[in-house]
Coordinates of C-alpha atoms and ligand atoms in Angstrom, one line a residue:
M1 CA -15.9 -19.6 -10.7
T2 CA -15.8 -16.3 -12.9
G3 CA -12.6 -14.5 -13.3
V4 CA -12.2 -11.1 -11.8
A5 CA -10.8 -8.3 -13.4
I6 CA -9.9 -4.8 -12.9
V7 CA -11.0 -2.6 -15.9
G8 CA -11.0 0.9 -14.0
I9 CA -8.7 2.8 -12.1
G10 CA -8.6 6.2 -10.2
H11 CA -6.2 8.1 -8.2
S12 CA -6.1 11.4 -6.3
K13 CA -3.2 13.7 -5.8
F14 CA -1.6 12.4 -2.6
G15 CA -0.6 14.9 0.1
R16 CA -1.8 17.6 2.3
R17 CA -5.4 18.0 0.8
N18 CA -6.8 20.9 3.0
D19 CA -8.7 22.1 0.0
V20 CA -11.5 18.9 0.0
S21 CA -13.6 17.3 2.1
I22 CA -13.3 13.5 2.6
A23 CA -16.5 13.0 0.0
E24 CA -14.8 15.4 -2.4
L25 CA -11.3 13.6 -2.0
A26 CA -12.9 10.2 -2.8
F27 CA -14.7 11.4 -5.8
E28 CA -11.5 12.2 -7.6
S29 CA -10.9 8.7 -7.5
I30 CA -14.0 7.4 -8.1
H31 CA -14.3 9.9 -11.1
G32 CA -11.3 8.9 -12.8
A33 CA -12.1 5.0 -12.0
V34 CA -15.7 5.3 -14.0
E35 CA -14.0 7.4 -16.8
D36 CA -11.3 4.8 -17.3
A37 CA -13.8 1.8 -17.1
G38 CA -16.0 3.5 -19.5
I39 CA -19.4 2.5 -17.7
D40 CA -22.2 4.3 -16.5
K41 CA -21.8 4.8 -12.6
K42 CA -25.3 3.2 -12.2
Q43 CA -23.6 -0.2 -13.2
I44 CA -21.8 -0.3 -10.1
Q45 CA -23.7 -2.6 -7.8
N46 CA -21.6 -2.3 -4.8
V47 CA -19.2 -0.3 -3.1
T48 CA -16.4 -1.4 -0.1
V49 CA -14.7 1.9 1.3
G50 CA -11.6 1.1 2.9
S51 CA -10.5 3.6 5.5
V52 CA -9.2 3.8 9.2
G53 CA -10.8 6.9 10.2
G54 CA -10.4 8.6 13.3
W55 CA -8.9 11.9 12.2
Y56 CA -11.6 12.9 9.8
E57 CA -15.2 14.1 11.2
E58 CA -17.1 11.6 9.4
N59 CA -18.0 8.1 11.4
V60 CA -19.9 6.6 8.6
P61 CA -17.8 7.7 5.4
A62 CA -18.9 4.9 2.9
T63 CA -22.4 6.6 3.0
V64 CA -20.8 10.3 2.4
V65 CA -19.0 8.9 -0.1
N66 CA -21.2 7.2 -2.4
E67 CA -23.8 10.1 -1.7
Y68 CA -21.5 12.6 -3.0
A69 CA -20.6 10.6 -6.0
G70 CA -24.0 9.8 -6.9
L71 CA -24.0 5.9 -6.2
E72 CA -27.2 5.2 -4.8
R73 CA -28.9 2.1 -3.9
V74 CA -25.8 0.4 -3.9
G75 CA -24.6 -2.5 -1.6
S76 CA -22.1 -0.6 0.8
M77 CA -20.0 -0.8 3.8
R78 CA -16.7 0.5 4.9
V79 CA -13.8 -2.0 6.0
E80 CA -10.8 -1.5 8.2
A81 CA -7.6 -3.8 8.4
A82 CA -5.4 -1.1 9.5
C83 CA -2.9 0.0 6.9
A84 CA -4.3 -2.9 4.6
S85 CA -7.7 -1.5 4.8
G86 CA -7.5 -0.7 0.9
S87 CA -6.4 -4.4 -0.2
A88 CA -9.6 -5.4 2.5
A89 CA -11.8 -3.5 0.5
V90 CA -10.4 -4.9 -2.9
K91 CA -10.9 -8.2 -1.5
N92 CA -14.2 -7.5 -0.7
A93 CA -15.3 -6.3 -3.9
Y94 CA -13.6 -9.6 -5.5
L95 CA -15.5 -11.7 -3.5
S96 CA -18.8 -10.2 -4.7
I97 CA -18.0 -10.6 -8.1
A98 CA -16.6 -14.3 -7.7
S99 CA -19.4 -15.6 -5.7
G100 CA -21.9 -14.4 -8.7
E101 CA -23.5 -11.8 -6.5
A102 CA -22.2 -8.7 -8.5
D103 CA -21.3 -7.9 -12.0
I104 CA -19.3 -4.9 -11.3
A105 CA -18.1 -3.7 -8.0
M106 CA -15.8 -0.9 -6.9
A107 CA -13.2 -0.8 -3.9
V108 CA -12.2 2.9 -2.8
G109 CA -9.3 3.4 -0.1
L110 CA -9.5 6.8 1.4
E111 CA -7.9 8.8 4.4
K112 CA -7.6 12.2 5.6
M113 CA -4.8 12.2 8.2
T114 CA -4.0 15.9 8.4
E115 CA -6.9 17.1 9.8
V116 CA -5.2 16.2 13.0
D117 CA -1.9 17.6 14.1
T118 CA 1.2 15.2 14.0
L119 CA 1.1 14.2 17.4
T120 CA -2.5 13.1 17.5
A121 CA -1.8 11.5 14.3
V122 CA 0.9 9.5 15.9
E123 CA -0.8 8.7 19.0
L124 CA -3.9 7.6 16.9
M125 CA -1.3 5.1 14.7
G126 CA 0.5 4.0 17.9
R127 CA -3.0 2.8 19.1
G128 CA -3.4 0.7 16.3
G129 CA -0.4 -1.5 17.9
S130 CA -0.7 -3.3 21.1
Y131 CA -3.1 -0.9 22.9
L132 CA -3.1 -1.7 26.6
W133 CA 0.1 -3.1 26.8
E134 CA 2.7 -1.6 24.5
F135 CA 1.2 2.1 23.8
E136 CA -0.1 2.5 27.5
N137 CA 2.9 1.1 29.3
F138 CA 6.1 2.1 26.8
G139 CA 4.4 4.6 24.6
M140 CA 5.0 2.4 21.4
T141 CA 4.3 4.3 17.9
F142 CA 4.7 2.9 14.8
A143 CA 8.3 4.5 14.4
S144 CA 9.6 2.6 17.4
Y145 CA 8.0 -0.6 16.2
Y146 CA 9.8 -0.4 13.2
A147 CA 12.9 1.1 14.7
M148 CA 12.8 -2.2 16.9
F149 CA 12.5 -4.3 13.6
A150 CA 15.7 -2.0 11.7
V151 CA 17.9 -2.8 14.9
A152 CA 17.3 -6.4 15.0
H153 CA 17.8 -6.7 11.3
M154 CA 21.0 -4.7 11.7
N155 CA 22.6 -6.8 14.4
R156 CA 21.6 -10.0 12.8
F157 CA 22.5 -9.3 8.9
G158 CA 24.5 -6.4 9.1
T159 CA 22.2 -3.9 7.6
T160 CA 23.3 -0.5 7.8
E161 CA 21.8 2.8 8.3
E162 CA 23.1 3.8 4.7
D163 CA 21.1 0.8 3.5
L164 CA 17.9 2.2 4.8
A165 CA 18.6 5.8 3.1
R166 CA 19.0 3.7 -0.1
V167 CA 15.6 2.7 0.0
A168 CA 14.5 6.1 0.6
V169 CA 16.7 7.7 -2.0
K170 CA 15.0 5.1 -4.8
A171 CA 11.5 6.0 -3.3
H172 CA 12.2 9.7 -4.0
H173 CA 13.8 8.9 -7.4
Y174 CA 10.6 7.4 -8.7
G175 CA 8.4 10.0 -6.7
S176 CA 10.1 12.6 -8.8
M177 CA 8.8 11.1 -11.8
N178 CA 4.9 10.5 -10.6
P179 CA 2.7 13.9 -10.6
L180 CA 0.5 12.4 -7.8
A181 CA 3.1 12.1 -5.3
Q182 CA 3.4 14.0 -2.0
F183 CA 7.1 14.1 -2.6
Q184 CA 8.6 14.7 -6.2
K185 CA 11.7 15.8 -5.4
E186 CA 15.1 13.5 -5.7
I187 CA 17.3 13.2 -2.2
T188 CA 20.8 11.9 -1.5
I189 CA 21.9 9.5 0.6
E190 CA 24.0 12.4 3.1
K191 CA 20.3 14.2 3.2
A192 CA 18.5 11.2 4.4
L193 CA 21.4 10.1 6.7
S194 CA 21.6 13.6 8.1
S195 CA 17.7 14.3 8.6
Q196 CA 16.3 14.7 12.2
V197 CA 16.2 11.0 14.0
V198 CA 12.6 10.0 14.8
S199 CA 13.4 6.7 16.7
W200 CA 17.0 5.7 16.0
P201 CA 17.9 4.5 13.7
L202 CA 15.0 6.0 11.7
K203 CA 14.9 9.3 10.5
L204 CA 12.7 11.5 8.8
Y205 CA 13.4 10.4 5.3
D206 CA 12.9 6.7 6.5
A207 CA 9.4 7.5 7.5
S208 CA 6.4 7.5 5.3
P209 CA 4.5 10.8 5.6
I210 CA 1.2 11.9 7.1
S211 CA -1.1 12.3 4.1
D212 CA -4.4 12.5 2.5
G213 CA -5.5 10.8 -0.6
S214 CA -8.1 8.4 -2.3
A215 CA -7.6 5.7 -5.1
A216 CA -10.3 3.5 -6.4
V217 CA -10.5 0.4 -8.8
I218 CA -13.5 -0.8 -10.5
L219 CA -13.4 -4.7 -11.0
A220 CA -15.7 -6.9 -13.2
S221 CA -16.6 -10.5 -13.8
E222 CA -15.2 -12.3 -16.5
D223 CA -17.6 -11.5 -19.5
T224 CA -18.4 -8.0 -18.5
A225 CA -14.3 -7.4 -18.2
R226 CA -13.9 -8.6 -21.7
K227 CA -16.7 -6.5 -23.4
L228 CA -15.3 -3.5 -21.3
T229 CA -11.5 -3.7 -22.1
D230 CA -9.1 -4.8 -24.1
T231 CA -6.4 -4.7 -21.2
P232 CA -8.4 -6.2 -18.2
I233 CA -5.9 -6.8 -15.2
W234 CA -7.1 -10.2 -13.7
I235 CA -6.8 -10.8 -10.1
R236 CA -5.3 -14.0 -9.9
S237 CA -5.3 -15.0 -6.1
I238 CA -5.3 -12.8 -2.9
G239 CA -3.6 -14.3 -0.1
A240 CA -4.1 -12.9 3.6
S241 CA -2.8 -13.5 6.9
S242 CA -2.4 -11.8 10.3
D243 CA -0.4 -12.4 13.3
S244 CA -0.6 -11.3 17.1
A245 CA -0.4 -7.7 18.1
D246 CA 1.4 -8.3 21.1
M247 CA 5.3 -8.2 19.9
S248 CA 6.2 -10.6 22.8
R249 CA 4.4 -13.1 20.9
R250 CA 6.0 -13.0 17.5
D251 CA 8.7 -15.5 16.2
S252 CA 11.1 -13.0 15.0
Y253 CA 11.7 -9.2 14.3
V254 CA 13.8 -9.7 11.4
G255 CA 10.8 -10.1 9.2
L256 CA 6.9 -10.2 9.4
G257 CA 5.1 -13.9 9.7
A258 CA 2.1 -12.7 8.1
A259 CA 3.6 -11.6 5.1
V260 CA 5.5 -14.9 4.7
D261 CA 2.2 -16.5 4.9
A262 CA -0.2 -14.2 2.9
S263 CA 2.6 -14.5 0.1
R264 CA 3.0 -18.4 -0.2
K265 CA -1.0 -18.6 -0.1
A266 CA -1.1 -16.2 -2.9
Y267 CA 1.6 -17.8 -4.9
S268 CA 0.0 -21.3 -4.5
A269 CA -3.2 -20.2 -5.6
A270 CA -2.0 -18.1 -8.2
K271 CA 0.1 -21.0 -9.2
I272 CA 3.6 -18.9 -9.3
G273 CA 6.7 -18.5 -7.7
P274 CA 8.1 -15.0 -6.7
E275 CA 10.6 -15.2 -9.7
M276 CA 7.9 -15.1 -12.1
V277 CA 6.9 -11.5 -10.7
D278 CA 7.7 -8.7 -13.3
V279 CA 6.8 -5.7 -10.9
A280 CA 5.9 -5.1 -7.2
N281 CA 4.5 -2.7 -5.1
V282 CA 5.6 -3.7 -1.5
H283 CA 4.4 -1.7 1.9
D284 CA 7.4 0.8 2.9
C285 CA 5.8 2.4 5.6
F286 CA 9.0 2.6 6.8
T287 CA 12.4 2.2 5.0
I288 CA 13.0 -1.4 6.6
A289 CA 9.7 -2.6 6.0
E290 CA 10.9 -2.6 2.2
L291 CA 14.0 -4.5 2.9
M292 CA 11.9 -7.1 5.1
A293 CA 9.3 -7.2 2.1
Y294 CA 12.0 -8.4 -0.3
E295 CA 13.0 -11.1 2.3
D296 CA 9.5 -12.4 3.2
L297 CA 8.2 -12.2 -0.4
G298 CA 10.8 -14.5 -1.5
F299 CA 12.9 -11.8 -4.0
C300 CA 16.2 -13.0 -1.8
A301 CA 17.1 -15.2 0.7
K302 CA 16.3 -14.0 4.3
G303 CA 19.2 -11.2 5.1
E304 CA 19.9 -10.3 1.7
G305 CA 17.4 -7.3 1.2
A306 CA 19.8 -5.0 1.7
K307 CA 22.2 -6.7 -1.0
L308 CA 19.6 -6.9 -3.5
L309 CA 18.7 -2.9 -3.4
R310 CA 22.2 -2.6 -3.3
D311 CA 23.1 -4.3 -6.5
G312 CA 20.2 -2.2 -8.5
Q313 CA 18.1 -5.4 -8.5
T314 CA 14.8 -3.1 -7.4
M315 CA 15.2 -0.6 -9.8
I316 CA 13.8 -0.4 -13.4
G317 CA 16.1 -3.0 -15.4
G318 CA 16.9 -5.1 -12.4
K319 CA 15.6 -8.5 -11.4
I320 CA 12.4 -7.3 -9.6
P321 CA 11.6 -3.3 -9.6
V322 CA 9.2 -2.6 -6.8
N323 CA 7.8 1.0 -5.8
L324 CA 8.0 2.7 -9.1
D325 CA 5.3 5.3 -8.0
G326 CA 7.6 6.3 -5.1
G327 CA 6.1 4.0 -2.7
L328 CA 4.5 5.0 0.6
K329 CA 7.7 6.7 1.3
A330 CA 7.3 9.5 -1.7
K331 CA 4.1 8.9 -2.8
G332 CA 2.4 9.2 0.3
H333 CA 0.7 7.0 3.0
P334 CA -2.9 8.0 3.3
V335 CA -3.3 4.7 5.4
G336 CA -6.8 3.2 4.1
A337 CA -5.9 4.5 0.6
S338 CA -2.5 2.8 0.3
G339 CA -3.5 -0.9 -0.9
V340 CA -6.0 0.2 -3.6
S341 CA -3.3 2.9 -4.5
M342 CA -0.8 -0.2 -5.3
M343 CA -3.3 -1.9 -7.1
V344 CA -3.5 1.0 -9.3
E345 CA 0.1 1.6 -9.8
I346 CA 0.7 -2.1 -10.8
S347 CA -2.6 -2.1 -13.3
K348 CA -0.6 0.5 -14.9
Q349 CA 2.2 -1.1 -15.2
L350 CA 0.9 -4.4 -16.6
R351 CA -1.4 -2.2 -19.2
G352 CA 2.2 -0.6 -20.3
E353 CA 0.7 2.8 -19.3
A354 CA 3.3 3.9 -16.5
G355 CA 5.3 6.1 -18.9
K356 CA 9.0 6.7 -17.6
R357 CA 8.6 4.7 -14.5
Q358 CA 7.5 1.5 -16.8
A359 CA 8.9 -1.8 -16.0
P360 CA 9.7 -4.2 -18.5
I361 CA 7.2 -6.7 -18.4
K362 CA 8.1 -10.6 -19.5
N363 CA 5.8 -12.9 -17.5
G364 CA 2.8 -10.2 -17.3
I365 CA 2.8 -10.7 -13.6
G366 CA 2.7 -8.0 -10.6
L367 CA 2.2 -8.4 -7.2
V368 CA 0.6 -5.9 -4.0
H369 CA 1.9 -6.2 -1.0
N370 CA 0.1 -4.5 2.0
V371 CA 0.5 -4.6 5.5
G372 CA -1.7 -3.7 8.5
G373 CA -0.3 -2.5 12.0
T374 CA 3.1 -4.1 12.6
G375 CA 2.1 -7.3 10.5
H376 CA -1.1 -7.8 12.5
Y377 CA -2.7 -8.0 9.2
C378 CA -1.3 -8.5 5.3
Y379 CA -2.7 -9.1 2.1
V380 CA -0.7 -10.4 -1.1
T381 CA -2.7 -10.1 -4.4
V382 CA -1.5 -11.5 -7.8
L383 CA -2.3 -9.5 -10.6
S384 CA -1.5 -10.7 -14.2
R385 CA -2.4 -9.6 -17.8
K386 CA -3.6 -13.4 -18.5
R387 CA -6.4 -15.1 -16.8
Ligands
LIG401 C1 8.1 11.7 10.7 C2 6.9 12.7 10.8 C3 6.8 12.5 12.6 C4 7.3 13.8 10.6 O1 6.2 14.9 10.5 P1 6.2 16.5 11.2 O2 7.4 16.7 12.1 O3 4.8 17.0 11.8 O4 6.6 16.8 9.8 P2 5.8 18.3 9.3 O5 4.8 18.0 8.7 O6 6.1 19.3 10.2 O7 6.8 18.7 7.9 C5 7.9 19.3 8.4 C6 9.1 19.0 6.9 O8 9.3 17.7 6.7 C7 8.9 17.3 5.4 N1 8.2 15.8 5.7 C8 7.2 15.2 7.0 N2 7.3 14.0 7.1 C9 8.1 13.9 6.2 C10 8.7 12.4 5.7 N3 8.0 11.2 6.3 N4 9.5 12.2 4.8 C11 10.2 13.3 4.2 N5 9.8 14.6 4.4 C12 8.8 14.7 5.3 C13 7.6 18.2 5.3 O9 7.3 18.3 3.8 C14 8.2 19.5 5.5 O10 9.1 20.1 4.7 P3 8.9 21.7 4.4 O11 9.6 22.1 5.7 O12 10.2 21.3 3.5 O13 7.8 21.8 4.2 C15 5.5 12.0 10.2 O14 5.9 12.2 8.9 C16 5.4 10.5 10.9 O15 4.8 10.3 12.0 N6 5.3 9.4 9.9 C17 5.3 8.2 10.3 C18 3.6 8.1 9.7 C19 3.4 6.6 10.0 O16 3.7 6.1 11.3 N7 2.4 5.9 9.6 C20 2.0 4.7 9.5 C21 3.2 3.5 9.4 S1 2.6 2.0 9.6

């Protein structure tokens, strides 16, 4: 089977983007990725758009995106895996090359959530949980699902509201160095702790924002990748897993079974262990999600996520720097775009192009952890400097 590498990356500014349509928003990252890859866009054989949709007017976004970008006669589709739609799009592009069907393929992550007001966006996201039971009967929203995880983690392991606030402070610290981030201001623990409660113990600064944005990656087969660039970033493995939408059927509320399973599949296929990962982007849709991710991915033992952060081990200079682009918390979380955005960041880190936010790279390995729903879906992708 041919190796598959990321050879081009593009990223729009994340935030409230009233200035553009979805096609224009997607074009910003597609154009960037094509330029970065140094190809003629006619060389792209298929395009997969990861987008949840429902908040913007277009019902068939892939067609609109391709047409505006001048990508004609390409195989194309839109895929959905809730907030993991971006990783699902990358997986589809990866498979098209690994199978020998295509030589160059593109994955685009896209979302424009601010087309609707906050209450409508919160409702649409909430309906992505267990709709008929938990949304209709109990009014569960994503903040309340993650509040439930946080309370369980606090009760079981002694994690505190201050620990959650520390995740936000780290995210805003690195977000302040990322010109494409939605929030580029540092915050303090006090500011996070005194912000408005959304669903206790989660407050405004424990939540990722409602965002617009796009990101794109161009993938190529081994021979083509080596011709196009001296710094191909190889997709070593993609582990995918799922879990019940019905929370009463979950084994535990202090972690995500799908994330544990997806990461073990990814590590096994890449023949690595978590200790070999130099830099990671994890799905911090709420602060508690980042602490659970450290544990689910094996960066520390179960229950020790808050300690790992307190000890500074997930900052630059620590054991495993995490979310150096500001994470979903500060960079923004345009849901379908987030997985592709994480691939862009880890590619930059592995290429050594992350500037002030650059992590030291020892083993040449980075990881993307992208969760859909409350762990309904999880994709863990291992990226590497070496094939
Ligand atoms: C928390 C939340 C309800 C706040 O939305 P809101 O009340 O409409 O906030 P607004 O857009 O009116 O913004 C009010 C202020 O808070 C800021 N803000 C909004 N969301 C923020 C966030 N998540 N973190 C920090 N600041 C935020 C805005 O920039 C604005 O600041 P300003 O007054 O200085 O301009 C919303 O961000 C949310 O629902 N987040 C969760 C999204 C989610 O569930 N994603 C899926 C996860 S799986």
